[in-house]
PDB file of C-alpha atoms and ligand atoms in Angstrom:
ATOM      1  CA  UNK Q   1       4.901 -34.336  52.860  1.00  0.00           C
ATOM      2  CA  UNK Q   2       7.013 -36.601  54.992  1.00  0.00           C
ATOM      3  CA  UNK Q   3      10.227 -38.557  54.821  1.00  0.00           C
ATOM      4  CA  UNK Q   4       9.863 -42.322  54.563  1.00  0.00           C
ATOM      5  CA  UNK Q   5      12.206 -44.921  56.066  1.00  0.00           C
ATOM      6  CA  UNK Q   6      14.404 -46.659  53.498  1.00  0.00           C
ATOM      7  CA  UNK Q   7      14.826 -50.402  54.119  1.00  0.00           C
ATOM      8  CA  UNK Q   8      18.353 -51.762  54.178  1.00  0.00           C
ATOM      9  CA  UNK Q   9      19.810 -55.066  53.042  1.00  0.00           C
ATOM     10  CA  UNK Q  10      19.303 -57.788  54.363  1.00  0.00           C
ATOM     11  CA  UNK Q  11      15.648 -56.858  54.990  1.00  0.00           C
ATOM     12  CA  UNK Q  12      13.640 -59.704  53.392  1.00  0.00           C
ATOM     13  CA  UNK Q  13      11.066 -57.237  52.016  1.00  0.00           C
ATOM     14  CA  UNK Q  14      13.712 -56.083  49.520  1.00  0.00           C
ATOM     15  CA  UNK Q  15      13.559 -59.547  47.944  1.00  0.00           C
ATOM     16  CA  UNK Q  16       9.805 -59.634  47.369  1.00  0.00           C
ATOM     17  CA  UNK Q  17       8.296 -59.053  43.958  1.00  0.00           C
ATOM     18  CA  UNK Q  18       5.922 -56.065  43.918  1.00  0.00           C
ATOM     19  CA  UNK Q  19       2.324 -56.272  42.575  1.00  0.00           C
ATOM     20  CA  UNK Q  20       0.956 -54.043  39.791  1.00  0.00           C
ATOM     21  CA  UNK Q  21      -0.772 -50.800  40.772  1.00  0.00           C
ATOM     22  CA  UNK Q  22      -4.491 -51.103  39.992  1.00  0.00           C
ATOM     23  CA  UNK Q  23      -5.870 -47.795  41.276  1.00  0.00           C
ATOM     24  CA  UNK Q  24      -4.199 -44.413  41.357  1.00  0.00           C
ATOM     25  CA  UNK Q  25      -5.888 -42.322  44.041  1.00  0.00           C
ATOM     26  CA  UNK Q  26      -4.938 -39.156  45.960  1.00  0.00           C
ATOM     27  CA  UNK Q  27      -3.394 -41.204  48.766  1.00  0.00           C
ATOM     28  CA  UNK Q  28      -1.053 -42.945  46.319  1.00  0.00           C
ATOM     29  CA  UNK Q  29      -0.221 -39.571  44.762  1.00  0.00           C
ATOM     30  CA  UNK Q  30       0.755 -38.294  48.217  1.00  0.00           C
ATOM     31  CA  UNK Q  31       3.017 -41.316  48.504  1.00  0.00           C
ATOM     32  CA  UNK Q  32       4.719 -40.321  45.205  1.00  0.00           C
ATOM     33  CA  UNK Q  33       5.496 -36.920  46.752  1.00  0.00           C
ATOM     34  CA  UNK Q  34       6.779 -38.493  49.983  1.00  0.00           C
ATOM     35  CA  UNK Q  35       9.021 -40.798  47.959  1.00  0.00           C
ATOM     36  CA  UNK Q  36      10.358 -37.906  45.874  1.00  0.00           C
ATOM     37  CA  UNK Q  37      11.092 -35.960  49.045  1.00  0.00           C
ATOM     38  CA  UNK Q  38      12.814 -39.018  50.539  1.00  0.00           C
ATOM     39  CA  UNK Q  39      14.829 -39.553  47.338  1.00  0.00           C
ATOM     40  CA  UNK Q  40      16.006 -35.908  47.194  1.00  0.00           C
ATOM     41  CA  UNK Q  41      16.895 -35.924  50.899  1.00  0.00           C
ATOM     42  CA  UNK Q  42      18.941 -39.141  50.658  1.00  0.00           C
ATOM     43  CA  UNK Q  43      20.168 -37.962  48.082  1.00  0.00           C
ATOM     44  CA  UNK Q  44      19.506 -40.400  45.232  1.00  0.00           C
ATOM     45  CA  UNK Q  45      18.558 -40.442  41.551  1.00  0.00           C
ATOM     46  CA  UNK Q  46      15.762 -42.986  42.002  1.00  0.00           C
ATOM     47  CA  UNK Q  47      13.694 -44.716  44.675  1.00  0.00           C
ATOM     48  CA  UNK Q  48      11.489 -47.774  44.202  1.00  0.00           C
ATOM     49  CA  UNK Q  49       8.374 -48.438  46.297  1.00  0.00           C
ATOM     50  CA  UNK Q  50       9.949 -51.731  47.453  1.00  0.00           C
ATOM     51  CA  UNK Q  51      12.654 -49.730  49.247  1.00  0.00           C
ATOM     52  CA  UNK Q  52      10.127 -48.026  51.503  1.00  0.00           C
ATOM     53  CA  UNK Q  53       8.199 -51.205  52.261  1.00  0.00           C
ATOM     54  CA  UNK Q  54       5.423 -50.700  49.705  1.00  0.00           C
ATOM     55  CA  UNK Q  55       4.802 -53.829  47.638  1.00  0.00           C
ATOM     56  CA  UNK Q  56       3.480 -52.038  44.551  1.00  0.00           C
ATOM     57  CA  UNK Q  57       5.126 -51.507  41.173  1.00  0.00           C
ATOM     58  CA  UNK Q  58       6.138 -47.866  40.976  1.00  0.00           C
ATOM     59  CA  UNK Q  59       9.287 -45.820  41.230  1.00  0.00           C
ATOM     60  CA  UNK Q  60      10.277 -42.178  41.351  1.00  0.00           C
ATOM     61  CA  UNK Q  61      13.291 -40.914  39.407  1.00  0.00           C
ATOM     62  CA  UNK Q  62      15.195 -37.677  38.823  1.00  0.00           C
ATOM     63  CA  UNK Q  63      18.442 -37.923  36.865  1.00  0.00           C
ATOM     64  CA  UNK Q  64      18.633 -34.192  36.077  1.00  0.00           C
ATOM     65  CA  UNK Q  65      21.604 -32.133  37.213  1.00  0.00           C
ATOM     66  CA  UNK Q  66      19.435 -29.430  38.780  1.00  0.00           C
ATOM     67  CA  UNK Q  67      17.204 -32.003  40.511  1.00  0.00           C
ATOM     68  CA  UNK Q  68      14.145 -30.346  39.039  1.00  0.00           C
ATOM     69  CA  UNK Q  69      12.771 -33.129  36.806  1.00  0.00           C
ATOM     70  CA  UNK Q  70      10.839 -35.504  39.071  1.00  0.00           C
ATOM     71  CA  UNK Q  71       9.294 -38.445  37.244  1.00  0.00           C
ATOM     72  CA  UNK Q  72       6.959 -41.191  38.408  1.00  0.00           C
ATOM     73  CA  UNK Q  73       6.895 -44.555  36.618  1.00  0.00           C
ATOM     74  CA  UNK Q  74       3.918 -46.757  37.495  1.00  0.00           C
ATOM     75  CA  UNK Q  75       3.904 -50.415  36.375  1.00  0.00           C
ATOM     76  CA  UNK Q  76       7.083 -49.805  34.333  1.00  0.00           C
ATOM     77  CA  UNK Q  77       7.971 -52.408  31.716  1.00  0.00           C
ATOM     78  CA  UNK Q  78      11.068 -52.777  29.590  1.00  0.00           C
ATOM     79  CA  UNK Q  79       9.826 -53.428  26.049  1.00  0.00           C
ATOM     80  CA  UNK Q  80      13.164 -53.636  24.263  1.00  0.00           C
ATOM     81  CA  UNK Q  81      16.842 -53.447  25.181  1.00  0.00           C
ATOM     82  CA  UNK Q  82      19.956 -52.652  23.156  1.00  0.00           C
ATOM     83  CA  UNK Q  83      23.686 -52.865  23.818  1.00  0.00           C
ATOM     84  CA  UNK Q  84      25.594 -53.651  26.982  1.00  0.00           C
ATOM     85  CA  UNK Q  85      27.601 -51.440  29.307  1.00  0.00           C
ATOM     86  CA  UNK Q  86      29.422 -51.522  32.608  1.00  0.00           C
ATOM     87  CA  UNK Q  87      27.723 -49.521  35.316  1.00  0.00           C
ATOM     88  CA  UNK Q  88      29.254 -48.432  38.620  1.00  0.00           C
ATOM     89  CA  UNK Q  89      26.326 -48.646  41.017  1.00  0.00           C
ATOM     90  CA  UNK Q  90      25.361 -47.920  44.557  1.00  0.00           C
ATOM     91  CA  UNK Q  91      22.014 -48.298  46.265  1.00  0.00           C
ATOM     92  CA  UNK Q  92      20.281 -46.481  49.091  1.00  0.00           C
ATOM     93  CA  UNK Q  93      19.282 -49.911  50.426  1.00  0.00           C
ATOM     94  CA  UNK Q  94      22.904 -51.109  50.394  1.00  0.00           C
ATOM     95  CA  UNK Q  95      24.718 -48.223  52.102  1.00  0.00           C
ATOM     96  CA  UNK Q  96      28.496 -48.133  51.961  1.00  0.00           C
ATOM     97  CA  UNK Q  97      28.956 -50.516  49.042  1.00  0.00           C
ATOM     98  CA  UNK Q  98      29.360 -49.930  45.324  1.00  0.00           C
ATOM     99  CA  UNK Q  99      30.425 -52.193  42.487  1.00  0.00           C
ATOM    100  CA  UNK Q 100      30.317 -52.653  38.730  1.00  0.00           C
ATOM    101  CA  UNK Q 101      27.440 -54.495  37.100  1.00  0.00           C
ATOM    102  CA  UNK Q 102      26.583 -55.150  33.442  1.00  0.00           C
ATOM    103  CA  UNK Q 103      23.452 -53.410  32.162  1.00  0.00           C
ATOM    104  CA  UNK Q 104      21.750 -52.793  28.842  1.00  0.00           C
ATOM    105  CA  UNK Q 105      22.900 -49.538  27.279  1.00  0.00           C
ATOM    106  CA  UNK Q 106      19.425 -48.483  26.091  1.00  0.00           C
ATOM    107  CA  UNK Q 107      15.988 -49.526  27.232  1.00  0.00           C
ATOM    108  CA  UNK Q 108      12.595 -48.699  25.808  1.00  0.00           C
ATOM    109  CA  UNK Q 109      10.277 -48.388  28.820  1.00  0.00           C
ATOM    110  CA  UNK Q 110       6.492 -48.167  28.957  1.00  0.00           C
ATOM    111  CA  UNK Q 111       4.733 -46.990  32.129  1.00  0.00           C
ATOM    112  CA  UNK Q 112       1.912 -44.880  33.504  1.00  0.00           C
ATOM    113  CA  UNK Q 113       2.593 -41.379  34.801  1.00  0.00           C
ATOM    114  CA  UNK Q 114       1.342 -40.028  38.135  1.00  0.00           C
ATOM    115  CA  UNK Q 115      -2.038 -39.238  36.574  1.00  0.00           C
ATOM    116  CA  UNK Q 116      -2.362 -42.793  35.264  1.00  0.00           C
ATOM    117  CA  UNK Q 117      -1.708 -41.897  31.622  1.00  0.00           C
ATOM    118  CA  UNK Q 118       0.470 -44.251  29.565  1.00  0.00           C
ATOM    119  CA  UNK Q 119       3.787 -42.966  28.240  1.00  0.00           C
ATOM    120  CA  UNK Q 120       6.952 -44.402  26.744  1.00  0.00           C
ATOM    121  CA  UNK Q 121      10.580 -43.379  26.966  1.00  0.00           C
ATOM    122  CA  UNK Q 122      13.674 -44.379  24.994  1.00  0.00           C
ATOM    123  CA  UNK Q 123      16.141 -44.227  27.847  1.00  0.00           C
ATOM    124  CA  UNK Q 124      19.912 -44.156  27.594  1.00  0.00           C
ATOM    125  CA  UNK Q 125      22.855 -43.254  29.833  1.00  0.00           C
ATOM    126  CA  UNK Q 126      21.959 -42.540  33.454  1.00  0.00           C
ATOM    127  CA  UNK Q 127      18.183 -42.808  32.960  1.00  0.00           C
ATOM    128  CA  UNK Q 128      18.563 -46.249  31.335  1.00  0.00           C
ATOM    129  CA  UNK Q 129      20.766 -47.445  34.214  1.00  0.00           C
ATOM    130  CA  UNK Q 130      18.479 -45.973  36.843  1.00  0.00           C
ATOM    131  CA  UNK Q 131      15.305 -47.502  35.371  1.00  0.00           C
ATOM    132  CA  UNK Q 132      16.903 -50.955  35.146  1.00  0.00           C
ATOM    133  CA  UNK Q 133      18.081 -50.626  38.764  1.00  0.00           C
ATOM    134  CA  UNK Q 134      14.620 -49.516  39.968  1.00  0.00           C
ATOM    135  CA  UNK Q 135      12.693 -52.155  37.976  1.00  0.00           C
ATOM    136  CA  UNK Q 136      15.053 -54.737  39.499  1.00  0.00           C
ATOM    137  CA  UNK Q 137      13.946 -53.478  42.944  1.00  0.00           C
ATOM    138  CA  UNK Q 138      10.307 -54.020  41.937  1.00  0.00           C
ATOM    139  CA  UNK Q 139      11.267 -57.588  40.997  1.00  0.00           C
ATOM    140  CA  UNK Q 140      12.899 -58.093  44.403  1.00  0.00           C
ATOM    141  CA  UNK Q 141      16.432 -57.863  43.076  1.00  0.00           C
ATOM    142  CA  UNK Q 142      19.370 -55.749  44.269  1.00  0.00           C
ATOM    143  CA  UNK Q 143      22.397 -54.769  42.170  1.00  0.00           C
ATOM    144  CA  UNK Q 144      24.571 -57.048  44.312  1.00  0.00           C
ATOM    145  CA  UNK Q 145      22.426 -59.967  43.081  1.00  0.00           C
ATOM    146  CA  UNK Q 146      23.853 -59.251  39.612  1.00  0.00           C
ATOM    147  CA  UNK Q 147      27.497 -59.700  40.654  1.00  0.00           C
ATOM    148  CA  UNK Q 148      29.448 -62.910  39.982  1.00  0.00           C
ATOM    149  CA  UNK Q 149      29.112 -65.535  42.759  1.00  0.00           C
ATOM    150  CA  UNK Q 150      32.541 -64.788  44.141  1.00  0.00           C
ATOM    151  CA  UNK Q 151      32.074 -61.020  44.108  1.00  0.00           C
ATOM    152  CA  UNK Q 152      28.590 -61.351  45.608  1.00  0.00           C
ATOM    153  CA  UNK Q 153      29.829 -63.434  48.534  1.00  0.00           C
ATOM    154  CA  UNK Q 154      32.578 -60.921  49.172  1.00  0.00           C
ATOM    155  CA  UNK Q 155      30.094 -58.041  48.896  1.00  0.00           C
ATOM    156  CA  UNK Q 156      27.667 -59.646  51.361  1.00  0.00           C
ATOM    157  CA  UNK Q 157      30.425 -60.242  53.901  1.00  0.00           C
ATOM    158  CA  UNK Q 158      31.621 -56.677  53.553  1.00  0.00           C
ATOM    159  CA  UNK Q 159      28.104 -55.261  53.909  1.00  0.00           C
ATOM    160  CA  UNK Q 160      27.323 -57.396  56.974  1.00  0.00           C
ATOM    161  CA  UNK Q 161      30.566 -56.304  58.606  1.00  0.00           C
ATOM    162  CA  UNK Q 162      29.791 -52.639  57.917  1.00  0.00           C
ATOM    163  CA  UNK Q 163      26.282 -53.042  59.347  1.00  0.00           C
ATOM    164  CA  UNK Q 164      27.650 -54.759  62.461  1.00  0.00           C
ATOM    165  CA  UNK Q 165      30.229 -52.013  63.007  1.00  0.00           C
ATOM    166  CA  UNK Q 166      27.605 -49.300  62.531  1.00  0.00           C
ATOM    167  CA  UNK Q 167      25.413 -51.047  65.094  1.00  0.00           C
ATOM    168  CA  UNK Q 168      28.284 -51.279  67.590  1.00  0.00           C
ATOM    169  CA  UNK Q 169      29.107 -47.608  67.122  1.00  0.00           C
ATOM    170  CA  UNK Q 170      25.504 -46.750  67.859  1.00  0.00           C
ATOM    171  CA  UNK Q 171      25.269 -48.808  71.073  1.00  0.00           C
ATOM    172  CA  UNK Q 172      28.768 -47.848  72.217  1.00  0.00           C
ATOM    173  CA  UNK Q 173      29.855 -51.493  72.457  1.00  0.00           C
ATOM    174  CA  UNK Q 174      33.373 -52.422  71.401  1.00  0.00           C
TER     175      UNK Q 174
HETATM  176  O1  LIG J 201      21.086 -42.819  43.919  1.00  0.00           O
HETATM  177  C1  LIG J 201      21.358 -43.827  43.265  1.00  0.00           C
HETATM  178  N1  LIG J 201      22.409 -43.793  42.409  1.00  0.00           N
HETATM  179  C2  LIG J 201      22.670 -44.798  41.488  1.00  0.00           C
HETATM  180  C3  LIG J 201      23.906 -44.785  40.858  1.00  0.00           C
HETATM  181  C4  LIG J 201      24.220 -45.740  39.914  1.00  0.00           C
HETATM  182  C5  LIG J 201      23.294 -46.705  39.586  1.00  0.00           C
HETATM  183  C6  LIG J 201      22.066 -46.738  40.210  1.00  0.00           C
HETATM  184  C7  LIG J 201      21.752 -45.784  41.151  1.00  0.00           C
HETATM  185  S1  LIG J 201      20.193 -45.804  41.920  1.00  0.00           S
HETATM  186  C8  LIG J 201      20.589 -45.069  43.450  1.00  0.00           C
HETATM  187  C9  LIG J 201      19.351 -44.862  44.289  1.00  0.00           C
HETATM  188  C10 LIG J 201      18.721 -46.195  44.578  1.00  0.00           C
HETATM  189  O2  LIG J 201      19.181 -47.003  45.336  1.00  0.00           O
HETATM  190  N2  LIG J 201      17.635 -46.487  43.905  1.00  0.00           N
HETATM  191  O3  LIG J 201      17.054 -47.682  44.062  1.00  0.00           O
HETATM  192 NI1  LIG J 202      18.603 -49.041  44.764  1.00  0.00          NI
END
């Protein structure tokens, strides 16, 4: 297994829509394990293929407390939604920024598992939030794209400034 590099905003690859997975082979299954390892190391509760520069529709997730319930969702689709809630979100591709977005409270999701078998889940709470966040990634959308115009502009400025400062720290420039 190996750690993958997580892309950061404003990498244009984060804004591309991923294509459906057509074949699940051992190489792709190794990629699921690499993504899980990368997600646990980060640490995060989910990681979409888009975030590691893979333009295919799959995501790994683990919302358990003990971090012992890895799940792979291939070609995930939201079939139905119910309710609305406020969600305080962060993203491994948007380090150093968090904000509140509106999400559906429950989502009924259909996907394939790592063996390619179809399954469905009635997700609520953290799993519902996480799956909506990850499926957004597969559609080329970040949580900051769901903020109001004013908040989004402010967020982008703040993120760019943080990135610039991190870069200056690294090169020792002042
Ligand atoms: O680790 C993560 N935590 C999180 C918290 C609230 C809402 C969404 C998330 S997903 C995030 C990992 C990530 O960026 N996945 O794409
Ligand atoms: Ni994210």
